[in-house]
Amino acid sequence: MPRRGLILQTRTHWLLLGLALLCSLILFLYLLECAPQTDGNASLPGIIGENYGKEYYQALLQEQEEHYQTRATSLKRQIAQLKQELQEMSEKMRFLQERKNAGANGIGYQGNKEQAPSDLLEFLHSQIDKAEVSIGAKLPSEYGVIPFESFTLMKVFQLEMGLTRHPEEKPVRKDKRDELVEVIEAGLEVINNPDEDDEQEDEDGPLGEKLIFNENDFIEGYYRTEKDKGTQYELFFKKADLMEYRHVTLFRPFGPLMKVKSEMIDITRSVINIIVPLAERTEAFAQFMQNFSESNFHNYTLVSLNEEFNRGRGLNVGARAWDKGEVLMFFCDVDIYFSAEFLNSCRLNAEPGKKVFYPVVFSLYNPAIVYANLDVPPPVEQQLVHKKDSGFWRDFGFGMTCQYQSDFLTIGGFDMEVKGWGGEDVHLYRKYLHSDLIVIRTPVPGLFHLWHEKRCADELTPEQYRMCIQSKAMNEASHSHLGMLVFREEIETHLHKQAYRTNSEAVG
């Protein structure tokens, strides 16, 4: 055992000596590269007798200065890499020493948090601090929220089929903008300061100067993310007066999983105050109460208002009507079907002073169109399925939400200036985005919006009327079913021709 320790110690000394010599060599090369030329026979470039202006020599000096700066930057990067390798090697040696000591004491080695380099741990913890994990980020609009995607053991509920995406749009989320800017800058650094192993030849400009690429030379890029590995970027650059493209591939690896917290949550005593604003629509209310009663709910309270209907006003009154201390509120509509499991999700994802829950509802299409091949549509309970032709994730709606009364009152409640249909829920949503609370946005399987005939009143403002018509169109049917309705005459004509041809062949 002493001999093995002596060998290990000798190897460590030689390794450290070798790294020190390598650092000295790099520093020596750096000094040689940066030293001014002293060749007394050297003359300024140019043909004898040819006149060169002051600007030419200034440009030449600037080019030489840029060359030295570029080389210095490259050497600094290599020195930094050597320092990192030296630190990693020191960590490995410490690891081997700990393992040797553990073996000498008869104890098997077990990994622990301390074996990772301290700078790596510091970086990973800083990433957690930057993320919206412990405190909410103040966001500029409802489009800035990074939605979660929910899943069960067998299914994933994602927003890929949402209807708010455009074929072409700007990266409105700050995290996406910052990511792409950083990637382009990193690509330019790779091109302008290449390593020795990069497969690219140095190109000169029209005056012999070194080509420097900038963000205006970026042509296009592609990226994809493997969620357990990292993100790959393919970047393409090109100078306007050159034929060749520069191609850079970058990869951002993901770090290991890190525990943020582990806690036990008791929801057995968490009371939910479900608030439903209503005007007319007695048939829908009867259906809602039937679904409500099946889940064993009790303690109903009716608050009547003798005034023009205003959804925000109704929810405001309902929220303030509770006077028994802190309570979790679920703002709901009469055409919403929810399960008891959803209410548990509501309890788990809202926390006073910390989090508000904005679930994405699955909106069902017109059953008369979805089930047109049946004599009558099936019961509501049998329509509650997540299929492309039965409905869609209503990712543009923010009316269904779970939040604590104290947070609602602190944020200022609904904007009472909004009249009639729509708009009040978006204003409240934006208030939370501008606060320090965390907004949990995710599709949930136990929350459905039942189809109903929608009427857009003439009294609405132009913006409200546009939103109402848009919602009405999106709620009717899937693209394929709407296509079948649009081309109904063409389809019927085709079927008549097919039937005529079949009868003619039978007679012949």
mmCIF file of N, CA and C in Angstrom, residues 442-489:
data_model
loop_
_atom_site.group_PDB
_atom_site.id
_atom_site.type_symbol
_atom_site.label_atom_id
_atom_site.label_comp_id
_atom_site.label_asym_id
_atom_site.label_seq_id
_atom_site.Cartn_x
_atom_site.Cartn_y
_atom_site.Cartn_z
ATOM 1 N N THR A 442 -50.447 25.269 -18.022
ATOM 2 C CA THR A 442 -50.301 23.907 -18.541
ATOM 3 C C THR A 442 -51.655 23.348 -18.935
ATOM 4 N N PRO A 443 -51.727 22.523 -19.987
ATOM 5 C CA PRO A 443 -52.981 21.823 -20.289
ATOM 6 C C PRO A 443 -53.234 20.741 -19.244
ATOM 7 N N VAL A 444 -54.487 20.569 -18.878
ATOM 8 C CA VAL A 444 -54.857 19.554 -17.886
ATOM 9 C C VAL A 444 -55.951 18.665 -18.479
ATOM 10 N N PRO A 445 -55.899 17.369 -18.224
ATOM 11 C CA PRO A 445 -56.851 16.445 -18.859
ATOM 12 C C PRO A 445 -58.257 16.496 -18.278
ATOM 13 N N GLY A 446 -58.451 17.037 -17.071
ATOM 14 C CA GLY A 446 -59.752 16.985 -16.427
ATOM 15 C C GLY A 446 -60.565 18.250 -16.524
ATOM 16 N N LEU A 447 -60.321 19.083 -17.540
ATOM 17 C CA LEU A 447 -61.023 20.357 -17.682
ATOM 18 C C LEU A 447 -61.460 20.525 -19.140
ATOM 19 N N PHE A 448 -62.797 20.592 -19.373
ATOM 20 C CA PHE A 448 -63.348 20.655 -20.726
ATOM 21 C C PHE A 448 -64.266 21.864 -20.865
ATOM 22 N N HIS A 449 -64.215 22.486 -22.029
ATOM 23 C CA HIS A 449 -65.170 23.540 -22.393
ATOM 24 C C HIS A 449 -66.195 22.916 -23.330
ATOM 25 N N LEU A 450 -67.465 22.859 -22.884
ATOM 26 C CA LEU A 450 -68.540 22.253 -23.673
ATOM 27 C C LEU A 450 -69.000 23.227 -24.757
ATOM 28 N N TRP A 451 -69.248 22.695 -25.948
ATOM 29 C CA TRP A 451 -69.670 23.542 -27.057
ATOM 30 C C TRP A 451 -71.053 24.117 -26.787
ATOM 31 N N HIS A 452 -71.242 25.345 -27.184
ATOM 32 C CA HIS A 452 -72.563 25.974 -27.121
ATOM 33 C C HIS A 452 -72.623 27.045 -28.192
ATOM 34 N N GLU A 453 -73.804 27.361 -28.623
ATOM 35 C CA GLU A 453 -74.004 28.389 -29.638
ATOM 36 C C GLU A 453 -73.538 29.731 -29.080
ATOM 37 N N LYS A 454 -72.746 30.430 -29.834
ATOM 38 C CA LYS A 454 -72.196 31.704 -29.369
ATOM 39 C C LYS A 454 -72.812 32.837 -30.171
ATOM 40 N N ARG A 455 -73.262 33.868 -29.470
ATOM 41 C CA ARG A 455 -73.840 35.041 -30.120
ATOM 42 C C ARG A 455 -72.974 36.253 -29.815
ATOM 43 N N CYS A 456 -72.556 36.932 -30.858
ATOM 44 C CA CYS A 456 -71.725 38.116 -30.707
ATOM 45 C C CYS A 456 -72.614 39.362 -30.831
ATOM 46 N N ALA A 457 -72.818 40.046 -29.711
ATOM 47 C CA ALA A 457 -73.757 41.171 -29.662
ATOM 48 C C ALA A 457 -73.205 42.372 -30.419
ATOM 49 N N ASP A 458 -74.137 43.175 -30.953
ATOM 50 C CA ASP A 458 -73.745 44.383 -31.678
ATOM 51 C C ASP A 458 -73.189 45.449 -30.754
ATOM 52 N N GLU A 459 -73.479 45.350 -29.458
ATOM 53 C CA GLU A 459 -73.030 46.370 -28.509
ATOM 54 C C GLU A 459 -71.547 46.240 -28.166
ATOM 55 N N LEU A 460 -70.908 45.147 -28.587
ATOM 56 C CA LEU A 460 -69.498 44.952 -28.269
ATOM 57 C C LEU A 460 -68.631 45.968 -29.009
ATOM 58 N N THR A 461 -67.479 46.257 -28.404
ATOM 59 C CA THR A 461 -66.514 47.118 -29.092
ATOM 60 C C THR A 461 -65.945 46.363 -30.295
ATOM 61 N N PRO A 462 -65.347 47.062 -31.265
ATOM 62 C CA PRO A 462 -64.780 46.356 -32.427
ATOM 63 C C PRO A 462 -63.787 45.260 -32.046
ATOM 64 N N GLU A 463 -62.939 45.524 -31.044
ATOM 65 C CA GLU A 463 -61.960 44.523 -30.625
ATOM 66 C C GLU A 463 -62.651 43.324 -29.991
ATOM 67 N N GLN A 464 -63.659 43.580 -29.123
ATOM 68 C CA GLN A 464 -64.389 42.483 -28.492
ATOM 69 C C GLN A 464 -65.164 41.676 -29.527
ATOM 70 N N TYR A 465 -65.751 42.365 -30.507
ATOM 71 C CA TYR A 465 -66.514 41.649 -31.533
ATOM 72 C C TYR A 465 -65.595 40.768 -32.374
ATOM 73 N N ARG A 466 -64.408 41.278 -32.684
ATOM 74 C CA ARG A 466 -63.447 40.476 -33.447
ATOM 75 C C ARG A 466 -63.047 39.226 -32.667
ATOM 76 N N MET A 467 -62.766 39.397 -31.367
ATOM 77 C CA MET A 467 -62.408 38.262 -30.526
ATOM 78 C C MET A 467 -63.548 37.262 -30.445
ATOM 79 N N CYS A 468 -64.778 37.761 -30.355
ATOM 80 C CA CYS A 468 -65.943 36.877 -30.247
ATOM 81 C C CYS A 468 -66.124 36.056 -31.523
ATOM 82 N N ILE A 469 -66.023 36.696 -32.682
ATOM 83 C CA ILE A 469 -66.175 35.992 -33.958
ATOM 84 C C ILE A 469 -65.056 34.977 -34.141
ATOM 85 N N GLN A 470 -63.848 35.371 -33.764
ATOM 86 C CA GLN A 470 -62.714 34.446 -33.870
ATOM 87 C C GLN A 470 -62.937 33.215 -33.003
ATOM 88 N N SER A 471 -63.384 33.435 -31.774
ATOM 89 C CA SER A 471 -63.667 32.315 -30.876
ATOM 90 C C SER A 471 -64.786 31.442 -31.420
ATOM 91 N N LYS A 472 -65.794 32.072 -31.991
ATOM 92 C CA LYS A 472 -66.922 31.320 -32.562
ATOM 93 C C LYS A 472 -66.464 30.417 -33.704
ATOM 94 N N ALA A 473 -65.610 30.933 -34.570
ATOM 95 C CA ALA A 473 -65.124 30.142 -35.709
ATOM 96 C C ALA A 473 -64.264 28.983 -35.239
ATOM 97 N N MET A 474 -63.391 29.226 -34.263
ATOM 98 C CA MET A 474 -62.487 28.180 -33.796
ATOM 99 C C MET A 474 -63.211 27.078 -33.043
ATOM 100 N N ASN A 475 -64.368 27.392 -32.470
ATOM 101 C CA ASN A 475 -65.081 26.420 -31.646
ATOM 102 C C ASN A 475 -65.969 25.483 -32.443
ATOM 103 N N GLU A 476 -66.149 25.729 -33.729
ATOM 104 C CA GLU A 476 -67.168 25.000 -34.485
ATOM 105 C C GLU A 476 -66.757 23.573 -34.829
ATOM 106 N N ALA A 477 -65.598 23.396 -35.437
ATOM 107 C CA ALA A 477 -65.192 22.057 -35.867
ATOM 108 C C ALA A 477 -63.716 22.070 -36.231
ATOM 109 N N SER A 478 -63.162 20.874 -36.430
ATOM 110 C CA SER A 478 -61.766 20.746 -36.853
ATOM 111 C C SER A 478 -61.620 21.159 -38.311
ATOM 112 N N HIS A 479 -60.383 21.327 -38.755
ATOM 113 C CA HIS A 479 -60.134 21.718 -40.147
ATOM 114 C C HIS A 479 -60.710 20.688 -41.116
ATOM 115 N N SER A 480 -60.536 19.426 -40.807
ATOM 116 C CA SER A 480 -61.028 18.389 -41.719
ATOM 117 C C SER A 480 -62.549 18.387 -41.796
ATOM 118 N N HIS A 481 -63.227 18.543 -40.649
ATOM 119 C CA HIS A 481 -64.689 18.564 -40.670
ATOM 120 C C HIS A 481 -65.218 19.825 -41.350
ATOM 121 N N LEU A 482 -64.557 20.966 -41.120
ATOM 122 C CA LEU A 482 -64.973 22.185 -41.816
ATOM 123 C C LEU A 482 -64.766 22.055 -43.324
ATOM 124 N N GLY A 483 -63.676 21.378 -43.701
ATOM 125 C CA GLY A 483 -63.440 21.149 -45.121
ATOM 126 C C GLY A 483 -64.532 20.298 -45.754
ATOM 127 N N MET A 484 -64.986 19.290 -45.015
ATOM 128 C CA MET A 484 -66.077 18.457 -45.528
ATOM 129 C C MET A 484 -67.352 19.282 -45.718
ATOM 130 N N LEU A 485 -67.591 20.259 -44.838
ATOM 131 C CA LEU A 485 -68.772 21.116 -44.984
ATOM 132 C C LEU A 485 -68.622 22.060 -46.168
ATOM 133 N N VAL A 486 -67.430 22.614 -46.350
ATOM 134 C CA VAL A 486 -67.205 23.560 -47.450
ATOM 135 C C VAL A 486 -67.373 22.868 -48.804
ATOM 136 N N PHE A 487 -66.877 21.632 -48.899
ATOM 137 C CA PHE A 487 -66.916 20.912 -50.182
ATOM 138 C C PHE A 487 -68.059 19.901 -50.233
ATOM 139 N N ARG A 488 -69.123 20.175 -49.461
ATOM 140 C CA ARG A 488 -70.237 19.218 -49.413
ATOM 141 C C ARG A 488 -70.850 19.000 -50.793
ATOM 142 N N GLU A 489 -71.110 20.081 -51.538
ATOM 143 C CA GLU A 489 -71.734 19.941 -52.863
ATOM 144 C C GLU A 489 -70.836 19.145 -53.806
#
